[in-house]
Every structure is written in C-alpha cells, then in structure tokens.
Amino acid sequence: MGIAHPYVLRDALESTKPVLTAWSSVPDTGFVSTVARQPFDCVTLDMQHGGHDERSVYDGVDAVVALHKSCVVRIPVGRFDMASRALDFGADAVIAPMVNSVDDAKAFAAAVKYPPVGGRSWGPSRALSIRGLEGGDAHLHNANRATVSFAMIETREAMTALDDILAVDGIDGVFVGPADFSIAWSNGESVDPRRDDMMDTIAEIAQRATAVGKYAGIFAVVPSDAPKFHAMGYGLIAIGFDTAVVAAGARAVLSAANGS
Ligand code: 3PY
Ligand code: MG
C-alpha cells in the first residue's frame, strides 16, 4: 500500500470554516493539476457545462487527490450512472444538477450509496488504488459516510420539494445553482445569479438544510460573496471558475505591465 489519501471532505464540511472549491471546466489533466496546486481546499470537475468527460474525470480525480485536495465531480443532468463511476474513480463527492423531485433525489441516492442505504454496485478498485486504502468490509462500511452527495436546487419544482428531497436517506446535502435559480425565479425573463430579491430564499435553503443536519453548498459567481453565503449556512462554496481566474489574472498582469 502506498501513501494513504483518506477522504477528508466530510470532516471539512463539519468544521466551521467554509470549504472553498475551484471549479474546473478545462478537461486537461495538466491544467487540473495546476488548479489543484493553488491554495483551494478542493477542486470540482464539471461535466455538466464544463468540458470534462469520463476520461478527464478518471485522470483528474487522481491528479487532485495526489495533491491531498478533495475532488468533487458535477455530473451531467440525470447521469446517475456517472455519479457511481465518479466515486469509483475516487471522487470525494458528487453534485447532481437539476434534482427537481423526490424521485430524482432517490435515484441519485441509490447510485451513490451502497446498501442498505442505496443500490450502488461494488467496484471501487480505482478509488482504493489512488487513495492507497484497503478495500473489503472496512471500505464498504465507511464509503457511504466518507463520500458526499449534493443534490442541486435550481428550479421552482426543487424548491417546492426541498424538505422531501432533504429527507431522502443518502442525500447528504443540497447545492444551489443561482444562475438557473434566477431564470426560474424570473419565469425565464433573465439570468442574474446575484439578484437581491432571491437572497432571502437562498438563505432559507441553507437554513432548512442545516436544520435537518444536511450540508449546503452554492456557486458564488462573485468570489467576494463567499462570506455572505457562509454566514447564511453554506459550507461548500464554489469560487474559482478556472477560465475566469485565468482571465482575471491576465487583466491584472496586463494592467500592471501598462502601469495602470
Ligand atoms: C447555476 O448557477 O445554475 C449553476 O449550475 C452553477 O454552476
Ligand atoms: Mg445550473
């Protein structure tokens, strides 16, 4: 057995400090490593809107875990088979977008949790290998707690079903997508993830999740919103969208070079 890279995301979510995750959209393992070397707590590989595919997730999880960072995978809509595979590849957590009903939540939970909670099929050999962990019963009994599932709340249907989604055994937390939420909020009029009149409801989602012992996560389009979201009860906050970070860095170096 080589060096152990235990699952630490759940413990980090239990602490009082927010877990700040980079958001990786570029499906290149070298670039994922570069992102993971920056002082983020965690890297999220995005298969929904980002370019990540099964191959880049397979390699990317390894690259992130090897640097002692937590790795989260956002799967495409409804791809609960991929949720199991992301965990088989060694991810700490999976975010499932557009979980709009209890049935969606149950299907997601079934894919990410071993019996008796769910129906996940056994086969974590890649996860065990990259993490240097023992398999067998020890892992079977630990995996449901060690890995974390987040159901995205980003529509009116999801908001209506929130308490029932939170009550599903095997759903560890919810994750707000404020862009889609704003489209639903405005009945398709506009996309504005920071709209003021939505913030009380966004705070209520975290409050309702944490009140029943579940985690709350959110995507912060503007990183300086992170303390506000943490004060609302959000423990996992996505801040570092990879291409936006590169663009901001480019602007900063050019402005320094231009003396402005
Ligand atoms: C949203 O804001 O809708 C998201 O899914 C964040 O990535
Ligand atoms: Mg979304």
Coordinates of C-alpha atoms and ligand atoms in Angstrom, one line a residue:
M1 CA 0.0 0.0 0.0
G2 CA 1.4 3.4 -0.9
I3 CA 0.7 6.7 0.8
A4 CA -2.9 7.0 2.0
H5 CA -5.1 9.8 0.8
P6 CA -8.1 9.5 3.0
Y7 CA -11.5 11.1 2.3
V8 CA -11.5 14.4 4.3
L9 CA -14.2 16.4 2.7
R10 CA -16.9 15.4 5.1
D11 CA -14.7 16.4 8.1
A12 CA -14.0 19.7 6.4
L13 CA -17.8 20.3 5.9
E14 CA -18.3 19.6 9.6
S15 CA -15.9 22.3 10.6
T16 CA -16.8 26.0 11.0
K17 CA -14.7 27.1 8.1
P18 CA -16.1 27.1 4.6
V19 CA -14.7 24.7 2.0
L20 CA -13.7 26.8 -1.0
T21 CA -13.7 24.8 -4.2
A22 CA -12.1 25.7 -7.5
W23 CA -14.4 25.0 -10.5
S24 CA -12.6 23.1 -13.3
S25 CA -14.1 23.3 -16.7
V26 CA -11.0 22.7 -18.9
P27 CA -10.7 18.9 -19.4
D28 CA -6.9 18.8 -19.4
T29 CA -5.2 16.9 -16.6
G30 CA -2.1 19.1 -16.6
F31 CA -4.3 22.1 -16.2
V32 CA -6.4 20.4 -13.5
S33 CA -3.1 19.8 -11.6
T34 CA -2.1 23.4 -11.9
V35 CA -5.5 24.4 -10.5
A36 CA -5.2 21.9 -7.7
R37 CA -1.7 23.3 -6.8
Q38 CA -3.3 26.7 -5.9
P39 CA -4.5 27.2 -2.3
F40 CA -8.1 26.0 -2.8
D41 CA -9.4 23.3 -0.4
C42 CA -11.0 21.3 -3.2
V43 CA -11.4 21.1 -7.0
T44 CA -14.7 20.4 -8.7
L45 CA -14.6 18.9 -12.1
D46 CA -17.6 20.0 -14.1
M47 CA -19.1 17.5 -16.6
Q48 CA -22.4 19.4 -16.9
H49 CA -21.4 22.7 -18.5
G50 CA -17.6 22.2 -18.3
G51 CA -15.7 20.1 -20.8
H52 CA -14.9 17.2 -18.5
D53 CA -15.7 13.7 -19.7
E54 CA -15.2 10.3 -18.2
R55 CA -11.6 10.1 -19.3
S56 CA -10.7 13.5 -17.9
V57 CA -12.5 12.8 -14.7
Y58 CA -10.7 9.4 -14.3
D59 CA -7.3 11.2 -14.7
G60 CA -8.4 14.5 -13.0
V61 CA -9.5 12.9 -9.7
D62 CA -6.2 11.1 -9.5
A63 CA -4.3 14.4 -10.1
V64 CA -6.3 16.3 -7.4
V65 CA -6.2 13.5 -4.8
A66 CA -2.4 13.1 -5.3
L67 CA -2.1 16.7 -4.2
H68 CA -4.0 16.0 -1.0
K69 CA -7.0 18.0 -2.1
S70 CA -10.6 17.0 -2.1
C71 CA -12.2 16.3 -5.5
V72 CA -15.8 16.8 -6.4
V73 CA -17.4 15.9 -9.7
R74 CA -20.6 17.6 -11.1
I75 CA -22.2 15.0 -13.4
P76 CA -24.4 15.9 -16.4
V77 CA -28.2 16.1 -15.8
G78 CA -29.7 12.7 -14.9
R79 CA -26.4 10.8 -15.4
F80 CA -26.7 8.9 -12.1
D81 CA -24.6 6.1 -13.6
M82 CA -21.8 8.6 -13.9
A83 CA -22.3 9.5 -10.2
S84 CA -21.4 5.9 -9.3
R85 CA -18.4 6.0 -11.7
A86 CA -17.1 9.3 -10.3
L87 CA -17.0 7.7 -6.9
D88 CA -15.5 4.5 -8.3
F89 CA -12.7 6.8 -9.8
G90 CA -12.0 8.1 -6.3
A91 CA -14.0 11.4 -6.0
D92 CA -14.9 12.7 -2.6
A93 CA -18.3 13.9 -3.6
V94 CA -20.8 14.2 -6.5
I95 CA -23.0 17.2 -7.3
A96 CA -26.1 16.2 -9.4
P97 CA -27.7 19.1 -11.3
M98 CA -31.4 19.7 -11.6
V99 CA -32.7 17.4 -8.9
N100 CA -36.3 18.6 -9.1
S101 CA -38.2 15.9 -7.3
V102 CA -38.0 13.2 -4.6
D103 CA -37.8 10.6 -7.4
D104 CA -34.7 12.3 -8.8
A105 CA -33.2 12.5 -5.3
K106 CA -33.9 8.8 -4.7
A107 CA -32.4 7.8 -8.0
F108 CA -29.3 9.9 -7.2
A109 CA -29.0 8.5 -3.7
A110 CA -29.4 4.9 -5.0
A111 CA -26.4 5.5 -7.3
V112 CA -24.1 6.9 -4.7
K113 CA -24.7 4.8 -1.6
Y114 CA -24.1 1.2 -1.0
P115 CA -26.8 -1.0 0.5
P116 CA -28.7 -0.8 2.8
V117 CA -29.0 3.0 2.0
G118 CA -28.8 2.7 -1.8
G119 CA -28.1 0.3 -4.6
R120 CA -24.6 1.3 -5.7
S121 CA -22.7 -1.6 -7.3
W122 CA -19.4 -2.7 -5.8
G123 CA -16.2 -1.9 -7.8
P124 CA -14.1 0.9 -6.2
S125 CA -10.8 -0.5 -7.2
R126 CA -9.6 2.7 -8.8
A127 CA -10.6 4.8 -5.8
L128 CA -8.8 2.4 -3.4
S129 CA -5.7 2.3 -5.6
I130 CA -5.3 6.1 -6.0
R131 CA -6.1 6.6 -2.3
G132 CA -3.9 3.8 -1.0
L133 CA -6.8 2.4 1.0
E134 CA -7.7 -1.1 2.0
G135 CA -10.9 -2.5 0.4
G136 CA -13.3 -5.1 1.7
D137 CA -15.8 -4.6 4.5
A138 CA -13.8 -1.8 6.0
H139 CA -14.4 0.3 2.9
L140 CA -17.9 -1.0 2.4
H141 CA -18.8 0.2 5.9
N142 CA -17.0 3.5 5.5
A143 CA -17.8 4.6 2.0
N144 CA -21.4 5.9 2.5
R145 CA -20.2 8.3 5.1
A146 CA -16.8 9.1 3.6
T147 CA -18.3 10.3 0.2
V148 CA -20.8 13.1 0.0
S149 CA -23.8 13.6 -2.3
F150 CA -25.2 17.1 -3.2
A151 CA -28.5 17.5 -5.0
M152 CA -28.7 20.8 -6.9
I153 CA -31.7 23.0 -6.1
E154 CA -32.1 25.3 -9.0
T155 CA -35.8 25.3 -10.0
R156 CA -39.2 26.1 -8.5
E157 CA -40.1 22.4 -8.5
A158 CA -37.0 21.7 -6.5
M159 CA -37.8 24.5 -4.1
T160 CA -41.3 23.1 -3.6
A161 CA -39.9 19.6 -2.9
L162 CA -37.0 20.8 -0.8
D163 CA -37.9 19.3 2.5
D164 CA -38.8 16.0 0.9
I165 CA -35.5 16.0 -1.1
L166 CA -33.6 16.7 2.2
A167 CA -35.4 13.8 3.9
V168 CA -34.1 11.3 1.4
D169 CA -31.6 9.0 3.1
G170 CA -28.4 9.1 1.0
I171 CA -28.8 12.8 0.1
D172 CA -26.1 14.4 2.2
G173 CA -26.7 18.0 1.1
V174 CA -28.1 20.4 -1.4
F175 CA -26.2 22.7 -3.7
V176 CA -27.7 25.9 -5.1
G177 CA -27.2 26.9 -8.7
P178 CA -28.1 30.6 -8.6
A179 CA -28.0 31.1 -12.3
D180 CA -30.7 28.6 -13.1
F181 CA -32.5 29.6 -10.0
S182 CA -32.7 33.2 -11.2
I183 CA -34.1 32.0 -14.5
A184 CA -36.8 30.1 -12.7
W185 CA -37.4 32.9 -10.3
S186 CA -38.0 35.4 -13.1
N187 CA -40.1 32.9 -15.1
G188 CA -37.4 32.9 -17.9
E189 CA -37.1 36.7 -18.0
S190 CA -33.5 37.0 -17.1
V191 CA -30.4 35.3 -15.8
D192 CA -28.9 37.2 -12.8
P193 CA -27.4 34.9 -10.2
R194 CA -26.9 37.8 -7.8
R195 CA -30.4 39.2 -7.8
D196 CA -31.3 40.7 -4.4
D197 CA -34.9 39.6 -4.3
M198 CA -33.8 35.9 -4.4
M199 CA -31.3 36.1 -1.5
D200 CA -33.8 35.5 1.4
T201 CA -34.9 32.3 -0.3
I202 CA -31.3 31.3 -0.9
A203 CA -30.6 31.9 2.8
E204 CA -33.7 29.8 3.6
I205 CA -32.4 26.8 1.6
A206 CA -29.2 26.7 3.7
Q207 CA -31.2 27.2 6.9
R208 CA -33.6 24.3 6.0
A209 CA -30.8 22.0 5.0
T210 CA -28.6 22.6 8.1
A211 CA -31.7 22.4 10.4
V212 CA -32.0 18.8 9.4
G213 CA -28.3 18.0 9.6
K214 CA -27.6 18.2 5.9
Y215 CA -24.9 20.3 4.1
A216 CA -25.5 23.3 1.9
G217 CA -23.3 24.4 -1.0
I218 CA -23.6 27.1 -3.6
F219 CA -21.9 28.6 -6.6
A220 CA -20.6 32.1 -6.0
V221 CA -20.3 33.9 -9.3
V222 CA -18.5 36.7 -7.5
P223 CA -15.9 35.4 -5.0
S224 CA -16.4 38.3 -2.6
D225 CA -20.0 36.9 -2.0
A226 CA -18.4 33.9 -0.2
P227 CA -18.5 35.3 3.3
K228 CA -22.2 36.3 2.8
F229 CA -23.1 32.8 1.7
H230 CA -21.1 31.3 4.6
A231 CA -22.9 33.4 7.1
M232 CA -26.2 32.0 5.6
G233 CA -25.0 28.5 6.4
Y234 CA -23.3 27.5 3.2
G235 CA -20.3 25.2 3.9
L236 CA -19.2 24.4 0.4
I237 CA -18.7 27.4 -1.8
A238 CA -17.5 27.3 -5.4
I239 CA -15.4 30.4 -6.2
G240 CA -12.6 29.8 -8.6
F241 CA -14.0 29.2 -12.1
D242 CA -10.8 28.2 -13.9
T243 CA -11.2 30.3 -17.1
A244 CA -12.5 33.3 -15.1
V245 CA -9.4 33.1 -12.8
V246 CA -7.1 33.0 -15.9
A247 CA -8.9 36.0 -17.4
A248 CA -8.7 38.0 -14.1
G249 CA -5.0 37.1 -13.8
A250 CA -4.4 38.2 -17.4
R251 CA -6.1 41.5 -16.7
A252 CA -4.1 42.0 -13.6
V253 CA -0.7 41.3 -15.2
L254 CA -1.6 43.5 -18.3
S255 CA -2.7 46.3 -16.1
A256 CA 0.5 46.1 -14.0
A257 CA 2.6 46.0 -17.2
N258 CA 0.7 49.0 -18.6
G259 CA 1.3 50.9 -15.3
S260 CA -2.5 51.3 -14.8
Ligands
3PY1 C1 -26.2 27.6 -11.7 O1 -25.9 28.7 -11.2 O2 -27.2 27.3 -12.2 C2 -25.2 26.5 -11.7 O3 -25.5 25.4 -12.1 C3 -23.8 26.9 -11.2 O4 -22.8 26.2 -11.9
MG2 MG -27.3 25.3 -13.0

